Structures are given as structure tokens and as C-alpha cells.
Coordinates of C-alpha atoms in Angstrom, one line a residue:
M1 CA 82.8 96.9 150.0
N2 CA 85.8 98.4 148.3
M3 CA 86.5 96.5 145.1
E4 CA 90.0 98.1 144.5
W5 CA 93.1 96.8 146.2
S6 CA 95.4 98.7 148.5
L7 CA 99.1 98.4 147.9
K8 CA 100.2 100.4 151.0
A9 CA 101.6 97.3 152.7
L10 CA 104.3 97.6 150.0
Y11 CA 104.8 101.3 149.4
D12 CA 102.7 104.4 149.5
S13 CA 103.7 105.6 146.1
F14 CA 106.7 105.8 143.7
D15 CA 107.8 108.8 145.7
D16 CA 107.7 106.9 148.9
E17 CA 111.1 107.1 150.7
S18 CA 111.0 103.4 151.3
Y19 CA 110.5 102.7 147.6
L20 CA 113.4 105.0 146.6
S21 CA 115.6 103.6 149.4
D22 CA 114.9 100.0 148.2
F23 CA 115.5 101.1 144.6
D24 CA 119.0 102.2 145.7
K25 CA 119.5 99.2 147.9
C26 CA 118.9 96.9 144.9
D27 CA 121.9 98.4 143.1
K28 CA 124.1 97.9 146.2
L29 CA 123.0 94.3 146.6
I30 CA 123.7 93.7 142.9
D31 CA 127.2 95.2 143.3
Q32 CA 127.7 93.1 146.4
I33 CA 126.9 89.9 144.6
N34 CA 128.9 90.9 141.5
N35 CA 132.0 91.8 143.6
F36 CA 131.7 88.5 145.6
S37 CA 131.4 86.4 142.4
E38 CA 134.4 88.2 140.8
T39 CA 136.8 88.0 143.8
K40 CA 135.8 84.9 145.7
L41 CA 134.6 82.4 143.1
N42 CA 138.0 82.1 141.4
N43 CA 139.1 79.3 143.7
F44 CA 137.7 76.5 145.9
D45 CA 138.8 77.7 149.3
E46 CA 136.3 77.8 152.2
C47 CA 133.5 76.5 149.9
E48 CA 131.0 75.9 152.7
T49 CA 131.2 79.6 153.8
K50 CA 131.0 80.8 150.2
I51 CA 127.8 78.8 149.6
E52 CA 126.2 80.2 152.7
T53 CA 127.1 83.7 151.6
I54 CA 125.7 83.1 148.1
I55 CA 122.4 81.9 149.5
S56 CA 122.2 84.8 152.0
Y57 CA 123.0 87.4 149.4
L58 CA 120.4 86.0 146.9
I59 CA 117.7 85.8 149.6
N60 CA 118.3 89.5 150.5
Y61 CA 118.4 90.6 146.8
Y62 CA 115.3 88.7 145.6
E63 CA 113.2 89.9 148.6
T64 CA 114.1 93.5 147.9
Y65 CA 113.7 93.2 144.1
S66 CA 110.4 91.3 144.4
L67 CA 108.9 94.0 146.6
L68 CA 109.8 96.7 144.1
R69 CA 108.8 94.8 141.0
T70 CA 105.5 93.6 142.5
F71 CA 104.4 97.1 143.5
T72 CA 105.4 98.5 140.1
F73 CA 103.8 95.7 138.1
L74 CA 100.6 95.8 140.2
S75 CA 100.3 99.6 139.8
L76 CA 100.6 99.2 136.0
S77 CA 98.1 96.3 135.9
T78 CA 95.2 98.5 137.0
D79 CA 96.4 101.5 134.9
V80 CA 98.4 100.7 131.8
R81 CA 98.7 104.4 131.0
N82 CA 100.7 105.0 134.1
E83 CA 103.9 106.2 132.5
T84 CA 105.8 106.4 135.7
A85 CA 105.1 102.7 136.5
A86 CA 106.0 101.7 133.0
K87 CA 109.3 103.4 133.1
L88 CA 110.2 102.1 136.5
L89 CA 109.3 98.6 135.5
E90 CA 111.6 98.9 132.5
K91 CA 114.4 100.2 134.9
L92 CA 113.8 97.2 137.2
N93 CA 114.1 94.8 134.3
K94 CA 117.4 96.4 133.4
K95 CA 118.6 96.2 137.0
N96 CA 118.0 92.5 137.1
T97 CA 120.0 92.2 133.9
N98 CA 123.0 93.5 135.9
L99 CA 123.0 90.3 137.9
T100 CA 123.4 88.0 134.9
K101 CA 127.1 87.6 134.9
A102 CA 127.2 86.9 138.6
M103 CA 124.5 84.2 138.3
V104 CA 126.4 82.6 135.5
R105 CA 129.6 82.6 137.6
I106 CA 127.7 81.1 140.6
Q107 CA 126.2 78.3 138.5
K108 CA 129.4 77.4 136.8
W109 CA 131.4 77.5 140.1
L110 CA 128.8 75.3 141.9
A111 CA 128.9 72.8 139.0
S112 CA 132.6 72.6 139.4
L113 CA 132.5 71.5 143.0
D114 CA 133.4 67.9 143.7
N115 CA 132.3 67.8 147.3
L116 CA 129.0 69.6 147.2
K117 CA 127.1 66.6 148.5
E118 CA 129.4 66.5 151.5
I119 CA 129.0 70.2 152.2
I120 CA 125.2 69.9 152.0
D121 CA 125.0 66.9 154.3
K122 CA 126.9 68.7 157.1
N123 CA 125.4 72.2 157.0
T124 CA 121.7 72.6 158.0
F125 CA 121.3 76.0 156.3
I126 CA 122.7 74.9 153.0
Q127 CA 120.8 71.6 153.3
K128 CA 117.5 73.6 153.4
H129 CA 118.4 75.0 150.0
S130 CA 119.8 71.8 148.4
F131 CA 117.1 71.6 145.8
F132 CA 117.7 75.2 144.7
L133 CA 121.5 74.6 144.4
K134 CA 121.1 71.3 142.5
E135 CA 118.6 72.9 140.1
L136 CA 121.1 75.7 139.4
I137 CA 123.8 73.0 138.6
Q138 CA 121.4 71.0 136.4
K139 CA 120.6 74.1 134.3
N140 CA 124.3 75.0 134.1
K141 CA 124.7 72.7 131.0
Y142 CA 122.3 75.1 129.1
L143 CA 124.3 78.3 130.0
L144 CA 126.3 80.2 127.5
S145 CA 129.3 82.3 128.4
E146 CA 129.0 85.3 130.8
E147 CA 129.1 87.8 128.0
D148 CA 126.6 85.9 125.8
E149 CA 124.2 85.5 128.7
L150 CA 124.5 89.2 129.4
I151 CA 123.8 90.2 125.8
I152 CA 120.7 88.0 125.7
S153 CA 119.5 89.4 129.0
K154 CA 119.9 93.0 127.8
M155 CA 118.4 92.3 124.4
K156 CA 115.2 90.9 126.1
N157 CA 114.6 94.4 127.5
T158 CA 114.2 95.8 124.0
G159 CA 112.9 92.6 122.5
S160 CA 110.4 90.2 124.1
R161 CA 109.6 92.4 127.1
S162 CA 108.7 95.3 124.8
W163 CA 106.5 93.1 122.7
T164 CA 104.8 91.8 125.9
K165 CA 104.2 95.4 127.1
L166 CA 102.7 96.3 123.7
Q167 CA 100.2 93.4 123.9
Q168 CA 99.2 94.4 127.5
D169 CA 98.8 98.1 126.5
L170 CA 96.8 97.4 123.4
T171 CA 94.4 94.9 124.9
S172 CA 94.0 96.9 128.1
T173 CA 93.1 100.1 126.3
L174 CA 91.0 98.5 123.5
M175 CA 87.5 99.9 123.7
V176 CA 84.8 97.8 122.0
K177 CA 81.9 99.4 120.1
I178 CA 78.7 97.6 120.9
N179 CA 75.0 98.4 120.6
L180 CA 73.0 97.5 123.7
K181 CA 69.3 98.3 124.1
N182 CA 69.5 100.5 121.0
E183 CA 72.3 102.6 122.5
D184 CA 75.8 102.7 121.0
K185 CA 78.4 102.2 123.6
K186 CA 82.2 101.8 123.9
L187 CA 83.1 99.4 126.6
P188 CA 86.5 98.0 127.9
L189 CA 87.4 94.6 126.4
P190 CA 87.1 92.6 129.6
V191 CA 83.5 93.9 130.1
V192 CA 82.5 92.7 126.6
R193 CA 84.3 89.4 127.0
N194 CA 82.4 88.8 130.3
M195 CA 79.1 89.2 128.3
A196 CA 79.7 85.6 127.2
H197 CA 78.0 84.6 130.5
D198 CA 75.0 86.8 130.0
K199 CA 71.5 85.2 130.1
D200 CA 70.4 87.1 126.9
L201 CA 71.4 85.3 123.7
R202 CA 71.3 88.6 121.8
I203 CA 73.8 90.1 124.1
R204 CA 76.1 87.1 124.0
E205 CA 76.0 87.1 120.2
K206 CA 76.5 90.8 119.9
A207 CA 79.4 90.8 122.3
Y208 CA 81.1 87.9 120.3
H209 CA 80.8 89.8 117.0
A210 CA 81.8 93.1 118.5
E211 CA 84.8 91.5 120.2
L212 CA 86.1 89.9 116.9
K213 CA 85.5 93.2 115.0
A214 CA 87.4 95.2 117.6
Y215 CA 90.5 92.9 117.3
K216 CA 90.9 93.9 113.7
K217 CA 92.1 97.3 115.0
I218 CA 95.1 95.7 116.7
E219 CA 95.6 92.4 114.9
E220 CA 98.7 93.4 113.0
P221 CA 100.7 94.7 115.9
M222 CA 99.6 91.7 117.9
A223 CA 100.9 89.3 115.2
A224 CA 104.2 91.3 115.2
S225 CA 104.4 90.9 119.0
L226 CA 103.7 87.2 118.9
N227 CA 106.2 86.6 116.1
G228 CA 108.8 88.7 117.9
I229 CA 108.5 86.8 121.1
K230 CA 108.4 83.3 119.7
G231 CA 111.2 84.1 117.3
E232 CA 113.4 85.2 120.3
V233 CA 112.4 82.1 122.2
I234 CA 113.4 79.8 119.3
T235 CA 116.8 81.6 118.9
T236 CA 117.7 81.5 122.6
T237 CA 116.7 77.9 123.3
K238 CA 118.7 76.8 120.3
L239 CA 121.8 78.8 121.4
R240 CA 121.6 77.2 124.8
G241 CA 121.3 73.7 123.5
Y242 CA 117.7 72.8 124.2
N243 CA 116.0 70.5 121.7
S244 CA 113.0 72.7 121.6
P245 CA 111.1 75.4 123.5
L246 CA 108.9 72.6 124.9
E247 CA 111.9 70.8 126.3
K248 CA 112.9 74.0 128.1
T249 CA 109.4 74.4 129.5
L250 CA 109.4 70.8 130.8
I251 CA 112.8 71.3 132.5
D252 CA 111.6 74.6 134.0
S253 CA 108.3 72.9 135.1
R254 CA 110.2 70.0 136.7
I255 CA 108.2 67.6 134.8
D256 CA 109.2 64.7 132.5
N257 CA 108.1 64.4 128.9
E258 CA 106.7 60.9 129.7
T259 CA 104.4 62.6 132.2
L260 CA 103.2 65.1 129.7
E261 CA 102.6 62.5 127.0
T262 CA 100.7 60.3 129.4
M263 CA 98.4 63.2 130.4
I264 CA 97.9 64.4 126.8
N265 CA 97.0 60.8 125.7
A266 CA 94.4 60.7 128.5
I267 CA 93.0 64.0 127.4
K268 CA 92.7 62.8 123.8
E269 CA 90.7 59.8 125.0
S270 CA 88.4 62.1 126.9
L271 CA 87.5 64.4 124.0
P272 CA 84.4 62.4 122.9
L273 CA 83.1 62.7 126.4
F274 CA 83.3 66.5 126.3
N275 CA 81.8 66.5 122.7
K276 CA 78.9 64.7 124.2
Y277 CA 78.5 67.5 126.8
Y278 CA 78.8 70.3 124.2
L279 CA 76.2 68.6 121.9
H280 CA 73.8 68.2 124.9
K281 CA 74.2 71.8 125.8
A282 CA 73.7 72.8 122.2
K283 CA 70.4 70.8 122.1
L284 CA 69.3 72.5 125.4
L285 CA 69.9 75.9 123.7
G286 CA 68.1 74.9 120.5
Y287 CA 71.1 74.2 118.2
D288 CA 71.5 71.2 116.0
K289 CA 75.1 71.9 114.7
G290 CA 76.9 72.1 118.0
L291 CA 77.5 75.1 120.1
P292 CA 78.5 78.4 118.6
F293 CA 81.6 79.8 120.4
Y294 CA 79.6 82.7 121.9
D295 CA 77.4 80.2 123.7
L296 CA 80.1 78.0 125.3
F297 CA 79.4 79.8 128.6
A298 CA 75.7 80.4 128.1
P299 CA 73.6 79.6 131.2
V300 CA 71.4 76.5 130.8
S301 CA 68.9 77.1 133.5
N302 CA 66.6 80.0 134.2
S303 CA 68.0 80.4 137.7
N304 CA 68.4 84.1 138.6
F305 CA 71.9 83.3 139.8
S306 CA 73.9 86.5 140.2
F307 CA 76.1 87.8 143.0
T308 CA 77.0 91.1 144.5
Y309 CA 80.6 91.3 145.5
T310 CA 79.6 90.9 149.2
D311 CA 77.6 87.9 148.3
A312 CA 80.6 86.4 146.5
R313 CA 82.8 87.0 149.6
D314 CA 80.3 85.3 151.9
F315 CA 79.7 82.4 149.5
I316 CA 83.4 81.7 149.1
V317 CA 84.4 82.1 152.7
D318 CA 81.6 79.9 154.0
N319 CA 82.3 77.1 151.5
F320 CA 86.1 77.3 152.0
R321 CA 85.3 76.8 155.7
S322 CA 83.8 73.4 155.0
F323 CA 87.3 72.3 153.8
S324 CA 89.6 74.2 156.1
P325 CA 89.2 77.0 158.7
R326 CA 92.7 78.2 157.7
L327 CA 91.7 78.5 154.1
A328 CA 88.5 80.4 155.0
D329 CA 90.3 82.8 157.3
Y330 CA 92.9 83.5 154.6
A331 CA 90.1 84.4 152.1
A332 CA 88.2 86.5 154.6
N333 CA 91.4 88.4 155.4
A334 CA 92.1 89.0 151.7
F335 CA 88.6 90.6 151.3
E336 CA 88.8 92.6 154.5
K337 CA 92.3 94.0 154.0
R338 CA 91.7 94.9 150.3
W339 CA 94.1 92.4 148.7
I340 CA 91.7 92.1 145.8
D341 CA 91.1 94.4 142.8
A342 CA 87.8 93.3 141.3
K343 CA 86.3 96.3 139.6
P344 CA 86.5 96.4 135.7
R345 CA 87.5 99.8 134.3
E346 CA 89.2 101.3 131.4
G347 CA 93.0 100.9 131.5
K348 CA 92.9 97.9 133.7
R349 CA 94.2 94.7 132.2
G350 CA 91.8 91.9 131.5
G351 CA 91.6 88.4 132.9
A352 CA 92.7 87.5 136.4
F353 CA 95.9 86.7 138.3
C354 CA 97.3 86.4 141.8
S355 CA 100.6 87.8 142.8
N356 CA 102.1 86.2 146.0
I357 CA 104.3 88.7 147.8
H358 CA 106.6 86.4 149.8
P359 CA 108.6 89.0 151.7
I360 CA 105.5 90.3 153.5
G361 CA 103.5 87.1 153.5
E362 CA 100.6 88.6 151.6
S363 CA 99.1 88.4 148.1
R364 CA 97.2 90.6 145.7
I365 CA 94.5 89.3 143.4
L366 CA 93.2 91.0 140.2
T367 CA 89.9 90.0 138.6
N368 CA 87.2 91.7 136.6
F369 CA 84.0 91.0 138.6
T370 CA 80.6 91.5 137.0
G371 CA 78.4 89.3 139.2
S372 CA 78.2 86.0 137.3
Y373 CA 78.8 82.7 139.0
S374 CA 81.9 82.3 136.8
D375 CA 83.3 85.4 138.4
V376 CA 82.8 83.9 141.8
S377 CA 84.6 80.8 140.6
T378 CA 87.4 82.9 139.3
L379 CA 87.7 84.6 142.7
A380 CA 87.9 81.2 144.4
H381 CA 90.6 80.1 141.8
E382 CA 92.8 83.1 142.5
L383 CA 92.4 82.9 146.2
G384 CA 93.7 79.3 145.9
H385 CA 96.9 80.7 144.4
G386 CA 97.1 83.1 147.4
Y387 CA 96.6 80.3 149.9
H388 CA 99.4 78.4 148.2
G389 CA 101.6 81.4 148.9
L390 CA 100.4 81.4 152.6
C391 CA 101.5 77.7 152.9
L392 CA 105.0 78.8 151.6
K393 CA 105.2 81.7 154.0
D394 CA 107.8 80.1 156.3
E395 CA 110.0 79.0 153.5
T396 CA 112.8 81.2 152.3
I397 CA 112.1 83.0 149.0
L398 CA 114.5 80.6 147.2
N399 CA 112.3 77.7 148.3
S400 CA 109.0 79.5 147.3
D401 CA 109.3 79.3 143.5
Y402 CA 107.0 76.5 142.4
P403 CA 106.6 75.2 138.7
M404 CA 103.7 76.1 136.4
P405 CA 101.8 72.7 136.7
L406 CA 101.7 72.8 140.5
A407 CA 100.8 76.5 140.4
E408 CA 97.4 75.6 139.1
T409 CA 96.7 72.8 141.7
A410 CA 95.7 74.9 144.7
S411 CA 93.7 77.3 142.6
I412 CA 91.6 74.6 140.9
L413 CA 91.1 72.7 144.1
C414 CA 89.6 75.8 145.6
Q415 CA 87.2 76.1 142.6
T416 CA 86.3 72.4 143.2
I417 CA 85.6 73.0 146.9
V418 CA 83.3 76.0 146.1
D419 CA 81.5 74.2 143.2
S420 CA 81.0 71.0 145.1
A421 CA 79.7 72.6 148.3
A422 CA 77.5 75.0 146.3
I423 CA 75.9 72.2 144.3
E424 CA 75.0 70.4 147.5
E425 CA 73.4 73.5 149.1
A426 CA 71.6 74.9 146.0
K427 CA 68.0 74.4 144.9
S428 CA 67.6 72.4 141.7
N429 CA 67.8 75.3 139.2
S430 CA 70.8 76.8 140.9
A431 CA 72.5 73.4 141.4
L432 CA 72.1 72.8 137.7
A433 CA 73.7 76.2 136.9
I434 CA 76.6 75.6 139.2
L435 CA 77.2 72.0 138.0
E436 CA 77.1 73.2 134.4
N437 CA 79.5 76.1 135.2
S438 CA 81.9 73.6 136.8
I439 CA 81.8 71.3 133.7
S440 CA 82.1 74.3 131.4
D441 CA 85.3 75.3 133.3
A442 CA 86.6 71.8 133.1
G443 CA 85.9 71.9 129.3
Q444 CA 88.0 75.1 129.1
V445 CA 90.8 73.5 131.0
I446 CA 90.8 70.2 129.1
V447 CA 89.4 70.9 125.6
D448 CA 90.2 74.5 125.1
I449 CA 93.6 74.2 126.7
Y450 CA 94.3 71.2 124.4
S451 CA 93.5 73.5 121.5
R452 CA 95.9 76.1 122.8
Y453 CA 98.6 73.4 123.2
L454 CA 98.1 72.3 119.6
F455 CA 98.1 75.9 118.5
E456 CA 101.4 76.7 120.2
T457 CA 103.1 73.5 119.0
K458 CA 102.1 74.4 115.4
L459 CA 103.1 78.1 116.0
F460 CA 106.6 77.2 117.0
E461 CA 106.9 74.7 114.2
M462 CA 105.9 77.3 111.6
R463 CA 107.9 80.2 113.2
E464 CA 111.1 78.2 112.7
E465 CA 110.6 78.8 109.0
S466 CA 109.3 82.4 108.9
S467 CA 107.0 84.9 110.6
L468 CA 103.3 84.1 110.5
S469 CA 100.7 86.5 109.0
V470 CA 97.5 87.4 110.8
N471 CA 95.6 85.0 108.5
E472 CA 98.0 82.2 109.3
L473 CA 97.6 82.7 113.0
K474 CA 93.9 82.7 112.7
E475 CA 93.9 79.6 110.5
I476 CA 96.0 77.5 112.9
M477 CA 93.8 78.6 115.8
L478 CA 90.7 77.6 113.9
W479 CA 92.4 74.2 113.0
A480 CA 93.3 73.7 116.7
Q481 CA 89.8 74.4 117.9
K482 CA 88.3 72.0 115.4
E483 CA 90.7 69.3 116.4
S484 CA 89.8 69.8 120.1
Y485 CA 86.1 70.5 120.1
G486 CA 85.2 68.2 117.2
N487 CA 81.5 68.1 116.4
G488 CA 80.7 69.7 119.8
I489 CA 81.1 73.2 118.4
D490 CA 79.6 74.9 115.4
K491 CA 82.4 75.2 112.8
D492 CA 80.8 78.5 111.5
F493 CA 81.3 80.2 114.9
L494 CA 84.7 79.6 116.3
H495 CA 87.2 82.1 117.8
P496 CA 90.0 82.9 115.4
Y497 CA 91.6 85.5 117.7
M498 CA 92.1 83.3 120.8
W499 CA 95.9 83.8 120.2
L500 CA 95.5 87.6 120.5
C501 CA 93.5 87.8 123.8
K502 CA 95.4 85.2 125.9
P503 CA 98.4 86.9 127.6
H504 CA 100.1 83.6 128.2
Y505 CA 101.3 83.5 124.6
Y506 CA 103.1 86.8 125.1
E507 CA 105.5 85.9 127.9
A508 CA 108.9 84.7 126.6
G509 CA 109.5 82.8 129.8
L510 CA 106.1 81.1 129.9
N511 CA 106.0 79.1 126.7
F512 CA 103.3 76.3 126.7
Y513 CA 101.5 77.9 129.6
N514 CA 98.5 75.8 128.7
F515 CA 99.1 72.1 129.7
P516 CA 99.8 73.2 133.3
Y517 CA 96.1 74.1 133.7
A518 CA 95.1 70.6 132.6
F519 CA 97.7 69.1 135.0
G520 CA 96.4 71.3 137.8
L521 CA 92.8 70.4 137.2
L522 CA 93.3 66.7 137.1
F523 CA 95.8 66.6 140.0
A524 CA 93.4 68.7 142.0
K525 CA 90.5 66.3 141.2
G526 CA 92.7 63.4 142.5
L527 CA 93.5 65.4 145.7
Y528 CA 89.9 66.3 146.2
A529 CA 88.9 62.6 145.8
R530 CA 91.3 61.8 148.7
Y531 CA 89.8 64.6 150.8
Q532 CA 86.3 63.1 150.2
K533 CA 87.5 59.7 151.5
E534 CA 89.7 61.0 154.4
G535 CA 88.0 64.2 155.5
T536 CA 89.8 66.8 157.6
K537 CA 92.9 64.6 158.4
F538 CA 93.8 65.1 154.7
V539 CA 93.9 68.9 155.0
K540 CA 97.2 69.0 157.0
E541 CA 98.8 66.7 154.5
Y542 CA 97.5 68.9 151.7
D543 CA 99.2 72.0 153.3
N544 CA 102.4 70.0 153.5
I545 CA 102.1 69.1 149.8
L546 CA 101.8 72.8 148.9
R547 CA 104.7 73.7 151.2
A548 CA 106.9 71.2 149.3
T549 CA 106.2 72.5 145.8
G550 CA 109.1 75.0 145.8
K551 CA 111.8 72.4 146.6
M552 CA 110.9 69.1 144.9
K553 CA 110.4 67.7 141.4
I554 CA 106.7 67.3 140.5
T555 CA 106.9 63.5 140.6
D556 CA 108.2 63.7 144.2
V557 CA 105.5 66.2 145.2
C558 CA 102.8 63.9 143.7
S559 CA 104.3 60.9 145.5
L560 CA 103.7 62.7 148.8
A561 CA 100.0 62.4 147.9
G562 CA 100.4 58.8 146.9
I563 CA 99.9 59.6 143.2
D564 CA 101.8 58.2 140.3
I565 CA 101.5 60.8 137.5
N566 CA 103.3 58.5 135.0
S567 CA 100.4 56.1 135.1
I568 CA 97.6 56.8 132.6
D569 CA 95.2 55.3 135.1
F570 CA 95.6 58.3 137.5
W571 CA 94.6 60.7 134.7
R572 CA 91.7 58.5 133.6
K573 CA 90.4 58.3 137.2
S574 CA 90.4 62.1 137.4
L575 CA 88.7 62.5 134.1
A576 CA 86.1 59.9 135.2
I577 CA 85.1 62.3 138.0
I578 CA 84.3 64.9 135.3
A579 CA 82.5 62.2 133.3
E580 CA 80.2 61.5 136.3
D581 CA 79.4 65.2 136.5
I582 CA 78.5 65.3 132.8
S583 CA 76.2 62.3 133.2
K584 CA 74.6 63.9 136.2
L585 CA 74.1 67.1 134.2
I586 CA 72.5 65.3 131.3
K587 CA 70.1 63.5 133.7
L588 CA 69.1 66.7 135.5
S589 CA 68.5 68.6 132.3
S590 CA 66.9 66.0 130.1

């Protein structure tokens, strides 16, 4: 089966007439919106017609722009040395900047309307986009003048976006020297990082030390990148009147600070539970000081549990079918039509992501598949993102933009479906391996994510005063890991470079992209518990919940599921599900 994706549903190449035509079309649409905002939004005549026009123009522009940018970004993701893609992506970022003034005018004009509610109530088309309009108005209070916003937007192209690209380029092309079976090799970073799941302790330990050593080659430019990005974020959020980068993230995420604090408090309560798991795993592997970082993902059974790519497809599709035929058919289609790029290779970025391409109702998924069960689980996770996009297919593009915490719900639910079904079907050794992998993933999403949240909080605090050196970044990462993992991890073998290898830190628009994973996991656990009680009748409701994620605040989306996310009891109940799994693991492996 082909493990590289096809992008032909978008464009054949950068020389494709359709690509070139859409590139020109983008400019025309920007001019159209700019001219309209300059000539029509200087009065309040025919407001209903003007709002309809604004919505229609924006839908047309964002559909065209998203096709161009997605094709270009995806092309670059599998070949960071593609100079054509890099230059075109930079041009597209600059194009989008040309819409800045118009968007500021639109937001300020909408915020000045006295009769918006009346217009929304009587016009069905506008009513469908009421949440989008109200959110624009809400964020108007944080807008600067048209000129200032334009300057900031242009400066990002030579500021944070350049730093982001540098991080992607250096980590995607970093080759790691490692000796395997008495042979010196140079391997791509994702391949070496995936060795953390290898059955052989010697390989896991070698990979860990080789990885850390390789980072020394790029640590200084990476520290400069991180300082540049976070410095820009601090400056722009202050200029716009936010209290902090975290406040901006919460507003963008459509979540209240009360909800975040409630969830974080529940996570803190759960840390001793995870420490118990890590200590038990350490004991199984023969350690008495907690787990060294390189054995966090070590297999605990002798099950010969590896997958070919075809095996992974069948495993995922079959287990998805136990939840929903629609979900299974989506996944089968993604494999068959080559929507997935799973083959690790030099020049391809590490990690995994899913890009939902709303205008064509498709998605593209990038992973680095090496055959471990963790890779299968990652595939299921990313397919969950794709299914989320499928559920939003019939919404307009303006109603398809969901916030970070809800972005992780569908993906983590899909992991839960696969893990739960696999544990039921597997033989004892395999069941133990799957269960332990599931708990290990939960530990990453709760414990490690909490360490990243602590790290980023401290990073912003210190960056207010000055840039951080490589040593300072390493020190606060080690501090955060000790705070989170406690005595469950060997303090002599932590990961001081976790700030370098995680791309989420290097996106100026994705600050604190850590707690959304914990939210997604625990919300997904709550949803899955409902599915276990209600069966297939819940699946339709679940699809409706996903469809609502682009046009509601998070509290309202969760209310559709009958969940109060401001109650610590909800978070405790979800964490209790993981506690049951840990107890089961200890019993099975003792």
C-alpha cells in the first residue's frame, strides 16, 4: 500500500493552471473586499445587504486561500528543502496581510451597529453566521488602528513566521548519528525519536543519548527562534490590551479561565496516581529510582506486537466500525484514496498532524509510521481529526473553525475506541501491551502536558524581563518535568530539550497549545463513557456535537453532551476512568 499522500485533488503542481489561476483570483478577491470596506462601510445604509455581502465575500476568499495555502504547506511538510513551496508559502502569508485593513474596518463597522440583533433575527443566511459575527465584534475591543494592525501583520512575515520556518527546517533536516549493531548511521530525527518504543533497552537508551547530543548542533538558533516568537507575542498582546498571552489563548479557545483552573486543579490531584503508574512500570523494567525518560514508552510485555501499514489500516477500520460505520468508512476512504503520508524520510517534518481541507471535503494526514502500536494509535488520533472535518463538511467555511480544546476531542475519542476494542479482542500479552500504551498516552496528555503548561507559563514570565539562554530554557524544562512527574521519573534522566522538539511552542498564534490536549482527553473520556451506556443512539448525537464546534462557545458545546465543564466532579470522573485502567494494569502485570 502506498504510504505517501496524493495532493492531486488540490492541484497537480505549482505550475498547474488551476493553482496559478487561484493565486491571481486571491488578489482579485482581496481587492474586492478592500474596495467594499473602503466605499461601503462609511455609513449605515442597507446594513442587512452589506452584512450578506461581507459574509459571501469572506467565504469565497477563505475557500480559495485555504486551497492554495494547504497545498503549499503540505508540499513543504514532506520536503522542507522545496524552495518553490517555501517561497510561495511566504507570498501567501503576505497576501493574507493585504486583507488586514479591511478586516479591521469590518470588525469596527459591525461593532458600531445598534440593530445587529434585529438584522440577524430576520435574515436566515446571516443568522447561520451569527456566532462568527458576534465573535468578530467581541474581539474588536482588542483591535488597534488599521495602520497599526497592518504593520503588525507585515512584521510577522519577517518575524515570528520566519522563526517558525527556521525551527521546522532545522528539526526536519537534522540527521542524528547513532551506532546500531556496530554500524554508525545517520538517521532522520523522527526515526530516532520513534526508537523510544523499541523493545531493546540498548536501542532506546542509545537513541535517547543520540537525540540529546544531536540537539546541541541546533540549540542556539532554536533558543533564538523561541525567544523571538515569544517576545513578539508578549509585545502584540500588550499592545492590544490583553492581560497576558494566556488570556488571549483562552478567548481564542472560547473557554473561561474558571474552566481552565478547574481542570488544572483536577490534574494536580491526579499526579500521585500517575506517579504510582510510573513507579510500577519502573519496577517491571528493573529500576528502583523511577523511570528514566528513555523508558517512558518502553513495552512492558514480551508480546510481538508490531504492525505493517496494511495491518494498521485493517485494525483501525475494523475497530472504528464497532463505534460507527460512517467513521469506519471515512477511515477506509482516507487509506484508499491516499490522504495519508506515513513514510518517514529525510526532509519530512516530524510528528503528526491532520489538515482538514474544507472546500473539497477532504483531509490530509501526516505521520511517521514505523510499525509500533503507538504509531497505530497516532494514526487513529489523526483520523479522528479528519472525521471531525467530515462532520463539518456541510457548514460554511466560516462555521468550520473550531477552538483548540475541542480540536483534540474527536482525535482522542478515536484513540479510545481503538484501544478499548483492541484490549477486548487481544490475547493477554497483547492486551497488556495495548492497555499500557493507552495509559502511557494518557500520561503524556496529563502529566507531560502539565509539564509543558508549567514550562510555557514560566517561559512567558521570564521572557517579559529578557531573552532566555539555552541553559535557562533547559533548566525550566527540567524543573517543569520534576514538578509533573514527581518521583515517578528518574531525575538523572529527564529531557532538557523538550522545548526544542515540540513545534507547538514555535507558532505565534498557538500559545499554550498544551492544555487543550488534556481537555480533549478528559472530555473524550466523558463522551466515551456516555457511548458505553447508550450505545449506537449516542453516535448521532456525537456527530451533532462535532458539527456545532465551529459556532458555539465550549461551555455550550459541552452542554449539548450534558456535561458541566466548570464542575471539578466532571474532570475527576474522567480521570477516574484512567485510574481504573492503571489499577487493571497493575493487577495484570503483578
